[in-house]
Tab-separated table of C-alpha atoms in Angstrom:
chain	number	residue	atom	x	y	z
A	1	MET	CA	0.000	0.000	0.000
A	2	VAL	CA	1.232	3.490	-0.889
A	3	ASN	CA	2.061	5.708	2.059
A	4	MET	CA	-0.256	8.721	1.785
A	5	ALA	CA	2.385	10.930	3.382
A	6	GLU	CA	4.454	10.490	0.230
A	7	LEU	CA	1.673	12.145	-1.761
A	8	TYR	CA	1.221	15.296	0.313
A	9	PHE	CA	3.129	17.762	2.465
A	10	THR	CA	2.535	17.382	6.165
A	11	HIS	CA	1.861	20.681	7.904
A	12	ASN	CA	0.976	22.163	11.235
A	13	LEU	CA	-1.075	25.044	9.895
A	14	VAL	CA	-3.337	26.509	12.541
A	15	ASP	CA	-6.941	27.506	11.942
A	16	LYS	CA	-7.593	31.165	12.642
A	17	VAL	CA	-10.784	32.139	14.400
A	18	VAL	CA	-11.983	35.278	12.632
A	19	ALA	CA	-13.976	37.526	14.909
A	20	GLU	CA	-17.169	39.153	13.725
A	21	GLY	CA	-16.559	42.661	12.444
A	22	SER	CA	-12.936	41.927	11.508
A	23	ASP	CA	-13.520	41.921	7.763
A	24	LYS	CA	-11.017	44.677	7.018
A	25	GLU	CA	-8.202	43.447	4.850
A	26	PRO	CA	-4.701	44.061	6.230
A	27	ASP	CA	-2.573	46.631	4.456
A	28	CYS	CA	0.164	44.106	3.682
A	29	GLU	CA	0.739	40.385	3.367
A	30	GLU	CA	0.639	38.423	6.614
A	31	LYS	CA	3.284	35.816	7.385
A	32	GLU	CA	3.404	33.079	9.966
A	33	ASN	CA	6.189	30.718	10.984
A	34	ASN	CA	3.891	27.763	11.392
A	35	LEU	CA	4.911	25.397	8.612
A	36	GLY	CA	7.119	22.476	9.416
A	37	VAL	CA	10.352	21.517	7.686
A	38	PRO	CA	11.304	22.245	4.902
A	39	PHE	CA	9.260	25.465	5.122
A	40	THR	CA	9.983	28.416	7.345
A	41	GLU	CA	6.807	30.407	6.869
A	42	ILE	CA	3.524	30.669	5.041
A	43	VAL	CA	2.296	33.837	3.364
A	44	TYR	CA	-1.308	35.021	3.570
A	45	PRO	CA	-1.460	37.532	0.695
A	46	THR	CA	-4.010	40.326	0.616
A	47	GLN	CA	-6.685	40.251	-2.062
A	48	SER	CA	-4.811	42.919	-4.011
A	49	ALA	CA	-1.601	40.871	-3.785
A	50	PHE	CA	-3.414	37.787	-5.098
A	51	LEU	CA	-4.825	39.844	-7.978
A	52	GLN	CA	-1.412	41.189	-8.957
A	53	ALA	CA	0.115	37.715	-8.736
A	54	ALA	CA	-2.684	36.363	-10.928
A	55	LEU	CA	-2.139	39.062	-13.545
A	56	ASN	CA	1.605	38.386	-13.620
A	57	LEU	CA	1.057	34.640	-13.904
A	58	LYS	CA	-1.544	35.114	-16.625
A	59	ALA	CA	1.003	37.039	-18.694
A	60	GLU	CA	3.523	34.230	-18.176
A	61	VAL	CA	0.972	31.584	-19.196
A	62	VAL	CA	0.208	33.520	-22.392
A	63	GLN	CA	3.922	33.842	-23.137
A	64	GLU	CA	4.589	30.129	-22.631
A	65	THR	CA	1.529	28.711	-24.414
A	66	TRP	CA	0.963	31.251	-27.184
A	67	THR	CA	3.798	33.648	-27.928
A	68	GLN	CA	6.605	31.090	-27.713
A	69	TRP	CA	4.645	28.718	-29.944
A	70	GLY	CA	4.545	31.267	-32.746
A	71	PHE	CA	0.871	32.147	-32.142
A	72	GLN	CA	-0.202	28.670	-33.221
A	73	CYS	CA	-2.464	26.053	-31.656
A	74	ARG	CA	-1.445	22.425	-31.345
A	75	ASP	CA	-3.920	21.439	-28.642
A	76	PRO	CA	-7.260	23.301	-28.682
A	77	THR	CA	-8.685	21.755	-25.497
A	78	MET	CA	-9.503	23.499	-22.253
A	79	TYR	CA	-7.814	20.830	-20.132
A	80	THR	CA	-4.229	20.998	-21.421
A	81	GLY	CA	-4.449	23.232	-24.466
A	82	LEU	CA	-4.759	26.764	-25.746
A	83	SER	CA	-8.434	27.299	-24.943
A	84	GLY	CA	-7.388	26.861	-21.315
A	85	THR	CA	-5.182	29.916	-21.770
A	86	ALA	CA	-8.177	31.675	-23.312
A	87	PHE	CA	-10.189	30.797	-20.200
A	88	VAL	CA	-7.497	32.381	-18.002
A	89	CYS	CA	-7.705	35.548	-20.098
A	90	PHE	CA	-11.502	35.528	-19.807
A	91	LYS	CA	-11.151	35.168	-16.046
A	92	SER	CA	-8.782	38.136	-16.042
A	93	TYR	CA	-11.263	40.207	-18.042
A	94	LYS	CA	-14.098	39.338	-15.645
A	95	MET	CA	-11.949	40.446	-12.714
A	96	THR	CA	-10.515	43.657	-14.166
A	97	GLY	CA	-12.688	44.686	-17.117
A	98	ASN	CA	-9.541	44.967	-19.243
A	99	MET	CA	-10.707	44.816	-22.864
A	100	GLU	CA	-7.233	43.744	-23.991
A	101	ASP	CA	-7.763	40.476	-22.104
A	102	LEU	CA	-11.097	39.992	-23.838
A	103	ALA	CA	-9.569	40.704	-27.250
A	104	LEU	CA	-6.741	38.246	-26.608
A	105	CYS	CA	-9.199	35.621	-25.397
A	106	SER	CA	-11.177	36.046	-28.602
A	107	GLU	CA	-8.032	35.705	-30.726
A	108	LEU	CA	-7.012	32.526	-28.908
A	109	ILE	CA	-10.464	30.970	-29.263
A	110	ASP	CA	-10.617	31.771	-32.974
A	111	THR	CA	-7.278	30.002	-33.390
A	112	CYS	CA	-8.494	27.018	-31.369
A	113	ALA	CA	-11.737	26.785	-33.337
A	114	ALA	CA	-9.819	26.210	-36.560
A	115	VAL	CA	-8.220	23.127	-35.003
A	116	ALA	CA	-11.124	21.919	-32.852
A	117	ARG	CA	-13.113	20.450	-35.730
A	118	ASN	CA	-10.649	17.551	-35.683
A	119	LEU	CA	-11.971	16.596	-32.230
A	120	ARG	CA	-14.786	14.720	-33.902
A	121	GLN	CA	-15.848	12.421	-31.064
A	122	HIS	CA	-15.075	14.759	-28.177
A	123	VAL	CA	-18.155	16.737	-27.154
A	124	THR	CA	-17.223	18.160	-23.740
A	125	PHE	CA	-16.190	21.486	-22.258
A	126	LEU	CA	-12.827	20.373	-20.902
A	127	CYS	CA	-11.586	17.934	-23.529
A	128	GLY	CA	-13.677	18.603	-26.617
A	129	LYS	CA	-14.779	21.165	-29.152
A	130	ALA	CA	-17.904	22.071	-27.168
A	131	GLY	CA	-15.734	24.024	-24.735
A	132	VAL	CA	-14.084	25.989	-27.533
A	133	TYR	CA	-17.429	26.903	-29.095
A	134	ALA	CA	-19.119	27.646	-25.764
A	135	LEU	CA	-16.380	30.030	-24.658
A	136	GLY	CA	-16.276	31.532	-28.148
A	137	ALA	CA	-19.996	32.325	-28.068
A	138	VAL	CA	-19.756	33.840	-24.578
A	139	VAL	CA	-16.685	35.955	-25.331
A	140	ALA	CA	-18.282	37.286	-28.513
A	141	LYS	CA	-21.331	38.257	-26.479
A	142	TYR	CA	-19.159	40.259	-24.083
A	143	LYS	CA	-17.583	41.931	-27.110
A	144	SER	CA	-21.089	42.820	-28.360
A	145	ASP	CA	-20.366	40.850	-31.534
A	146	LYS	CA	-23.679	39.083	-32.121
A	147	GLN	CA	-22.653	37.745	-35.523
A	148	ARG	CA	-19.605	36.009	-34.053
A	149	SER	CA	-21.579	34.748	-31.071
A	150	ASP	CA	-24.195	33.238	-33.397
A	151	PHE	CA	-21.396	31.668	-35.433
A	152	PHE	CA	-20.100	29.781	-32.404
A	153	LEU	CA	-23.615	28.920	-31.232
A	154	ASN	CA	-24.308	27.338	-34.623
A	155	LEU	CA	-21.157	25.235	-34.278
A	156	PHE	CA	-22.325	24.228	-30.805
A	157	TRP	CA	-25.719	23.284	-32.207
A	158	GLU	CA	-23.989	20.940	-34.648
A	159	ILE	CA	-22.649	19.032	-31.655
A	160	ALA	CA	-26.076	19.054	-30.010
A	161	GLN	CA	-27.460	17.218	-33.029
A	162	GLU	CA	-25.192	14.245	-32.263
A	163	LYS	CA	-27.764	11.496	-31.873
A	164	ALA	CA	-25.676	9.475	-29.420
A	165	LEU	CA	-26.017	12.214	-26.766
A	166	SER	CA	-29.704	11.510	-26.185
A	167	VAL	CA	-29.768	7.759	-26.825
A	168	GLY	CA	-30.652	5.748	-23.736
A	169	PRO	CA	-29.374	2.265	-22.855
A	170	GLU	CA	-32.579	0.619	-24.076
A	171	GLU	CA	-31.608	1.859	-27.545
A	172	GLY	CA	-28.032	0.644	-27.260
A	173	GLY	CA	-26.757	3.995	-26.001
A	174	LEU	CA	-24.023	2.704	-23.715
A	175	GLY	CA	-21.245	3.530	-26.182
A	176	MET	CA	-20.803	7.260	-25.560
A	177	PRO	CA	-19.346	7.922	-22.086
A	178	TYR	CA	-21.385	9.700	-19.434
A	179	GLU	CA	-18.608	11.365	-17.430
A	180	LEU	CA	-17.399	14.961	-17.300
A	181	LEU	CA	-14.118	14.937	-19.224
A	182	TYR	CA	-15.175	13.012	-22.334
A	183	GLY	CA	-18.870	12.204	-22.003
A	184	ARG	CA	-22.416	13.510	-21.922
A	185	ALA	CA	-22.064	15.262	-18.567
A	186	GLY	CA	-19.296	17.346	-20.116
A	187	PHE	CA	-21.569	18.379	-22.971
A	188	LEU	CA	-24.343	19.298	-20.547
A	189	TRP	CA	-21.896	21.448	-18.561
A	190	SER	CA	-20.955	23.304	-21.759
A	191	ALA	CA	-24.617	24.076	-22.350
A	192	LEU	CA	-25.041	25.249	-18.750
A	193	PHE	CA	-22.058	27.573	-19.220
A	194	ILE	CA	-23.666	29.067	-22.331
A	195	ASN	CA	-27.027	29.482	-20.614
A	196	LYS	CA	-25.442	31.156	-17.604
A	197	HIS	CA	-23.867	33.859	-19.748
A	198	LEU	CA	-26.246	34.144	-22.718
A	199	GLY	CA	-29.659	33.381	-21.202
A	200	GLU	CA	-31.396	30.452	-19.568
A	201	GLU	CA	-32.997	28.933	-22.671
A	202	THR	CA	-30.235	29.655	-25.181
A	203	ILE	CA	-29.745	25.889	-25.300
A	204	PRO	CA	-33.319	24.862	-24.428
A	205	TRP	CA	-34.589	22.162	-22.093
A	206	SER	CA	-36.254	20.501	-25.086
A	207	VAL	CA	-32.717	19.553	-26.171
A	208	LEU	CA	-30.970	19.164	-22.821
A	209	GLY	CA	-33.820	17.261	-21.145
A	210	GLN	CA	-33.409	14.343	-23.533
A	211	ILE	CA	-29.712	14.118	-22.682
A	212	VAL	CA	-30.398	14.352	-18.941
A	213	ASP	CA	-32.924	11.527	-19.334
A	214	ALA	CA	-30.346	9.437	-21.173
A	215	VAL	CA	-27.752	10.036	-18.431
A	216	ILE	CA	-30.227	9.024	-15.713
A	217	ALA	CA	-31.316	5.946	-17.661
A	218	GLY	CA	-27.703	4.946	-18.274
A	219	GLY	CA	-26.951	5.226	-14.569
A	220	ARG	CA	-29.895	3.024	-13.674
A	221	ALA	CA	-28.838	0.415	-16.201
A	222	GLY	CA	-25.281	0.515	-14.873
A	223	SER	CA	-26.335	0.048	-11.251
A	224	SER	CA	-27.663	-3.487	-11.658
A	225	HIS	CA	-24.767	-5.091	-9.770
A	226	THR	CA	-24.592	-2.512	-6.969
A	227	LEU	CA	-26.839	-1.054	-4.277
A	228	CYS	CA	-26.245	2.413	-5.715
A	229	PRO	CA	-29.223	3.883	-7.643
A	230	LEU	CA	-26.984	5.254	-10.418
A	231	MET	CA	-23.645	3.876	-11.562
A	232	TYR	CA	-21.464	4.419	-14.632
A	233	GLN	CA	-18.373	2.920	-16.201
A	234	TRP	CA	-15.520	4.609	-17.983
A	235	HIS	CA	-13.038	2.268	-19.675
A	236	GLY	CA	-14.495	-0.605	-17.671
A	237	THR	CA	-14.095	0.983	-14.230
A	238	ARG	CA	-16.910	2.355	-12.050
A	239	TYR	CA	-15.273	5.624	-11.030
A	240	TRP	CA	-16.530	7.774	-8.167
A	241	GLY	CA	-14.585	10.990	-8.727
A	242	ALA	CA	-15.308	14.304	-10.409
A	243	ALA	CA	-13.379	13.759	-13.641
A	244	HIS	CA	-14.662	10.372	-14.776
A	245	GLY	CA	-17.276	9.258	-12.293
A	246	LEU	CA	-20.197	9.758	-9.983
A	247	ALA	CA	-19.175	13.050	-8.363
A	248	GLY	CA	-18.837	14.831	-11.702
A	249	ILE	CA	-22.015	13.389	-13.219
A	250	MET	CA	-24.106	14.070	-10.100
A	251	HIS	CA	-22.737	17.605	-9.907
A	252	VAL	CA	-23.957	18.349	-13.420
A	253	LEU	CA	-27.356	16.727	-12.838
A	254	LEU	CA	-27.861	18.859	-9.731
A	255	HIS	CA	-28.029	21.947	-11.957
A	256	PHE	CA	-31.258	20.744	-13.623
A	257	LYS	CA	-34.839	20.664	-12.385
A	258	LEU	CA	-35.257	16.927	-11.977
A	259	ASN	CA	-38.540	15.142	-11.464
A	260	LYS	CA	-39.184	13.502	-8.091
A	261	GLU	CA	-37.970	10.042	-9.128
A	262	ASP	CA	-34.778	11.296	-10.783
A	263	ALA	CA	-33.980	13.597	-7.856
A	264	ALA	CA	-34.438	10.662	-5.476
A	265	ASP	CA	-31.914	8.612	-7.435
A	266	VAL	CA	-29.369	11.450	-7.422
A	267	LYS	CA	-29.802	11.860	-3.658
A	268	GLY	CA	-29.646	8.111	-3.164
A	269	THR	CA	-26.414	7.910	-5.136
A	270	LEU	CA	-24.793	10.591	-2.985
A	271	ARG	CA	-26.002	8.889	0.200
A	272	TYR	CA	-24.526	5.617	-1.062
A	273	MET	CA	-21.182	7.359	-1.542
A	274	ILE	CA	-21.317	8.903	1.929
A	275	LYS	CA	-22.186	5.559	3.514
A	276	ASN	CA	-19.380	3.738	1.706
A	277	ARG	CA	-16.586	6.293	2.062
A	278	CYS	CA	-13.212	5.243	3.415
A	279	LEU	CA	-13.013	4.921	7.184
A	280	PRO	CA	-11.570	6.153	9.430
A	281	SER	CA	-10.103	8.851	7.145
A	282	GLY	CA	-13.367	10.070	5.594
A	283	ASN	CA	-11.854	10.055	2.110
A	284	TYR	CA	-13.717	8.702	-0.922
A	285	PRO	CA	-12.400	5.795	-3.014
A	286	SER	CA	-11.468	6.414	-6.621
A	287	SER	CA	-13.789	3.667	-7.871
A	288	GLU	CA	-16.404	1.138	-6.811
A	289	GLY	CA	-14.888	-1.730	-4.828
A	290	ASN	CA	-11.482	-0.060	-4.574
A	291	SER	CA	-10.276	-0.237	-0.967
A	292	ARG	CA	-7.151	1.892	-1.494
A	293	ASP	CA	-7.332	5.165	0.384
A	294	LYS	CA	-4.612	7.351	-1.107
A	295	LEU	CA	-5.839	10.046	-3.521
A	296	VAL	CA	-6.984	13.424	-2.194
A	297	GLN	CA	-7.531	15.506	-5.310
A	298	TRP	CA	-10.332	16.913	-7.419
A	299	CYS	CA	-10.389	14.102	-9.972
A	300	HIS	CA	-10.314	11.254	-7.424
A	301	GLY	CA	-11.136	11.554	-3.750
A	302	ALA	CA	-12.679	13.928	-1.240
A	303	PRO	CA	-12.126	17.344	-2.907
A	304	GLY	CA	-14.325	16.763	-5.956
A	305	VAL	CA	-16.921	14.884	-3.919
A	306	ALA	CA	-16.997	17.707	-1.354
A	307	MET	CA	-17.804	20.279	-4.039
A	308	THR	CA	-20.629	18.075	-5.317
A	309	LEU	CA	-21.952	17.686	-1.775
A	310	CYS	CA	-21.866	21.477	-1.364
A	311	LYS	CA	-24.040	21.763	-4.458
A	312	ALA	CA	-26.378	19.056	-3.148
A	313	ALA	CA	-26.693	20.902	0.158
A	314	GLN	CA	-27.796	24.009	-1.766
A	315	VAL	CA	-30.266	22.118	-3.975
A	316	PHE	CA	-31.706	20.070	-1.083
A	317	PRO	CA	-31.464	22.440	1.905
A	318	SER	CA	-33.883	20.385	3.986
A	319	ASP	CA	-31.511	17.405	3.927
A	320	PRO	CA	-28.729	18.013	6.472
A	321	ASP	CA	-26.758	14.893	5.466
A	322	PHE	CA	-25.176	16.560	2.454
A	323	HIS	CA	-24.120	19.664	4.355
A	324	GLN	CA	-22.547	17.573	7.107
A	325	ALA	CA	-20.795	15.234	4.676
A	326	ALA	CA	-19.370	18.203	2.754
A	327	VAL	CA	-17.935	19.636	5.966
A	328	GLU	CA	-16.434	16.263	6.911
A	329	ALA	CA	-14.847	15.855	3.474
A	330	GLY	CA	-13.384	19.323	3.872
A	331	GLU	CA	-11.661	18.241	7.080
A	332	LEU	CA	-9.859	15.487	5.197
A	333	VAL	CA	-8.771	17.957	2.500
A	334	TRP	CA	-7.389	20.270	5.189
A	335	LYS	CA	-5.349	17.443	6.724
A	336	LYS	CA	-4.091	15.713	3.581
A	337	GLY	CA	-4.870	18.010	0.652
A	338	LEU	CA	-1.574	19.889	0.497
A	339	VAL	CA	-0.522	17.474	-2.221
A	340	ARG	CA	2.737	17.421	-4.171
A	341	LYS	CA	1.232	18.667	-7.435
A	342	VAL	CA	0.255	22.164	-8.465
A	343	GLY	CA	-2.740	21.922	-10.809
A	344	LEU	CA	-6.514	21.945	-10.686
A	345	CYS	CA	-7.137	18.316	-11.577
A	346	HIS	CA	-4.813	16.630	-9.111
A	347	GLY	CA	-3.055	19.391	-7.229
A	348	ILE	CA	-3.196	22.026	-4.540
A	349	SER	CA	-4.883	24.587	-6.797
A	350	GLY	CA	-7.885	22.309	-7.261
A	351	ASN	CA	-8.027	21.266	-3.622
A	352	THR	CA	-8.178	24.895	-2.510
A	353	TYR	CA	-11.529	25.253	-4.249
A	354	THR	CA	-12.954	22.801	-1.702
A	355	PHE	CA	-12.609	25.473	0.971
A	356	LEU	CA	-13.981	28.187	-1.299
A	357	ALA	CA	-17.073	26.035	-1.966
A	358	LEU	CA	-17.505	25.419	1.766
A	359	TYR	CA	-17.075	29.129	2.451
A	360	ARG	CA	-19.890	29.979	0.034
A	361	LEU	CA	-22.084	27.256	1.527
A	362	THR	CA	-21.526	27.972	5.215
A	363	LYS	CA	-20.389	31.630	5.237
A	364	ASP	CA	-17.868	30.461	7.847
A	365	LYS	CA	-14.617	32.405	7.492
A	366	LEU	CA	-12.719	29.397	8.781
A	367	TYR	CA	-12.890	28.047	5.221
A	368	LEU	CA	-11.776	31.323	3.707
A	369	HIS	CA	-8.731	31.222	5.963
A	370	ARG	CA	-8.019	27.641	4.888
A	371	ALA	CA	-8.269	28.668	1.238
A	372	LYS	CA	-5.837	31.518	1.923
A	373	ALA	CA	-3.472	29.076	3.637
A	374	PHE	CA	-3.365	26.657	0.683
A	375	ALA	CA	-3.273	29.397	-1.962
A	376	GLY	CA	-0.656	31.232	0.115
A	377	PHE	CA	1.407	28.065	0.282
A	378	LEU	CA	1.585	28.095	-3.520
A	379	TYR	CA	2.202	31.830	-3.549
A	380	GLY	CA	5.179	31.562	-1.195
A	381	ASN	CA	6.603	28.104	-1.900
A	382	GLY	CA	5.282	26.833	-5.241
A	383	ARG	CA	8.080	27.896	-7.568
A	384	SER	CA	10.894	26.720	-5.310
A	385	LEU	CA	9.208	23.364	-4.684
A	386	ILE	CA	8.694	22.769	-8.409
A	387	SER	CA	12.296	23.773	-9.152
A	388	SER	CA	13.636	21.449	-6.459
A	389	GLY	CA	11.498	18.536	-7.631
A	390	GLN	CA	9.524	18.317	-4.403
A	391	MET	CA	6.315	19.237	-6.230
A	392	HIS	CA	5.207	18.176	-9.730
A	393	GLY	CA	4.553	21.139	-12.008
A	394	GLY	CA	2.458	19.066	-14.433
A	395	ASP	CA	3.171	17.339	-17.723
A	396	HIS	CA	1.767	20.502	-19.330
A	397	PRO	CA	3.181	23.000	-16.833
A	398	TYR	CA	1.274	26.101	-17.978
A	399	SER	CA	-2.033	24.430	-18.797
A	400	LEU	CA	-5.352	25.136	-17.101
A	401	PHE	CA	-5.857	21.755	-15.461
A	402	GLU	CA	-2.370	20.373	-14.953
A	403	GLY	CA	-0.247	23.462	-14.443
A	404	LEU	CA	0.026	27.121	-13.563
A	405	GLY	CA	-2.922	28.243	-15.688
A	406	GLY	CA	-5.176	26.787	-13.012
A	407	THR	CA	-3.134	28.500	-10.298
A	408	ALA	CA	-3.699	31.835	-12.033
A	409	CYS	CA	-7.453	31.195	-11.970
A	410	LEU	CA	-7.258	30.309	-8.281
A	411	TRP	CA	-5.423	33.521	-7.453
A	412	PHE	CA	-7.982	35.550	-9.408
A	413	ASP	CA	-10.685	33.854	-7.338
A	414	MET	CA	-8.817	34.527	-4.103
A	415	ALA	CA	-9.078	38.230	-4.970
A	416	ASN	CA	-12.886	37.836	-4.996
A	417	PRO	CA	-13.699	34.644	-3.057
A	418	ASP	CA	-17.458	35.219	-2.868
A	419	ASP	CA	-17.660	34.608	-6.613
A	420	ALA	CA	-15.016	31.857	-6.819
A	421	ARG	CA	-15.850	28.912	-9.055
A	422	PHE	CA	-13.782	25.860	-10.003
A	423	PRO	CA	-13.145	26.249	-13.775
A	424	GLY	CA	-15.156	23.854	-15.899
A	425	PHE	CA	-16.927	22.347	-12.868
A	426	GLU	CA	-18.722	24.961	-10.767
A	427	LEU	CA	-21.054	27.536	-12.300
């Protein structure tokens, strides 16, 4: 069995109790000597310091993924490619209102769109052409370019016509995946992103409802050998996590108005996960029947599940189980979530969003402090740890989901934590 301590940095960070009425931001960065070896201190940057760091890192990400590549696109995806850089620029525009960021984002997306048509079978926001077209339509809207926005919406509609999206298992529709990165849930999230920015029925329920029905039906068909109401496979494995499994699919479904029976199955699936989590740690296994308790990251383990439970607690406020389970998952992330990777998918940047989600849910500033601690750890120690090999900078070190592109988004969100959202997952 892998020693979990090899996967994360141990720390003795102390929770701060924030008194009521003490909202005023300090005039300078705070520092504390409360990290163990090999660290001497942790920095708690101010919101303005996080914003400046995010802007500097954004410029570096653009340089490394765009300028140095001769203004060409080799990978158009959001996850590891150039549209991830475009997302960082869009985030920067939303934070600052800088039209140069919006113009650059538009240029990057146009370049990606020329390549994205080759992603024929990939229909998702993070790993497919749907993300390129969705962001393109939204950015054009913010530029007041209706013609360009309609152009990207028409390309998105071409994907929506893919028959396999709405084919249920009774019609042989088990071939297209259901998960977030490559499957139907990822397409649905793209549509939700469009509707958030362009209007609720831009991609109408008459289209999306059929796909939601197919996802629910596929989960019921896949649950026949388990006690879980909904279950899915990706490459033969029944994953639980946000990237390929239950947490990601349930999170997307929670954004729709489900009928009573469907809502009961979503709730039942989450209760099944809570009941069968790893004990005594409180972590969540990466897949059904997997007894290994080692991964604490967004894609596999407590962080992604916690964010889904936060959403469930908002959708079903009369059910205290989801709120409590989200809080308990957050405790595990605090203890073992300072992992030895930097990115959103399987790193500290992604894990920090657990605390931001809990902060929005509970309004408890304990979680805001924890988010500042993790984000401040990256702010003060990230570069040196990557350089020394003590932390993995990602196979695509400036990408949105594996590298510093995601860190830039996190730091933007730390400058305005009330509106923080995990890119490509939270809305």
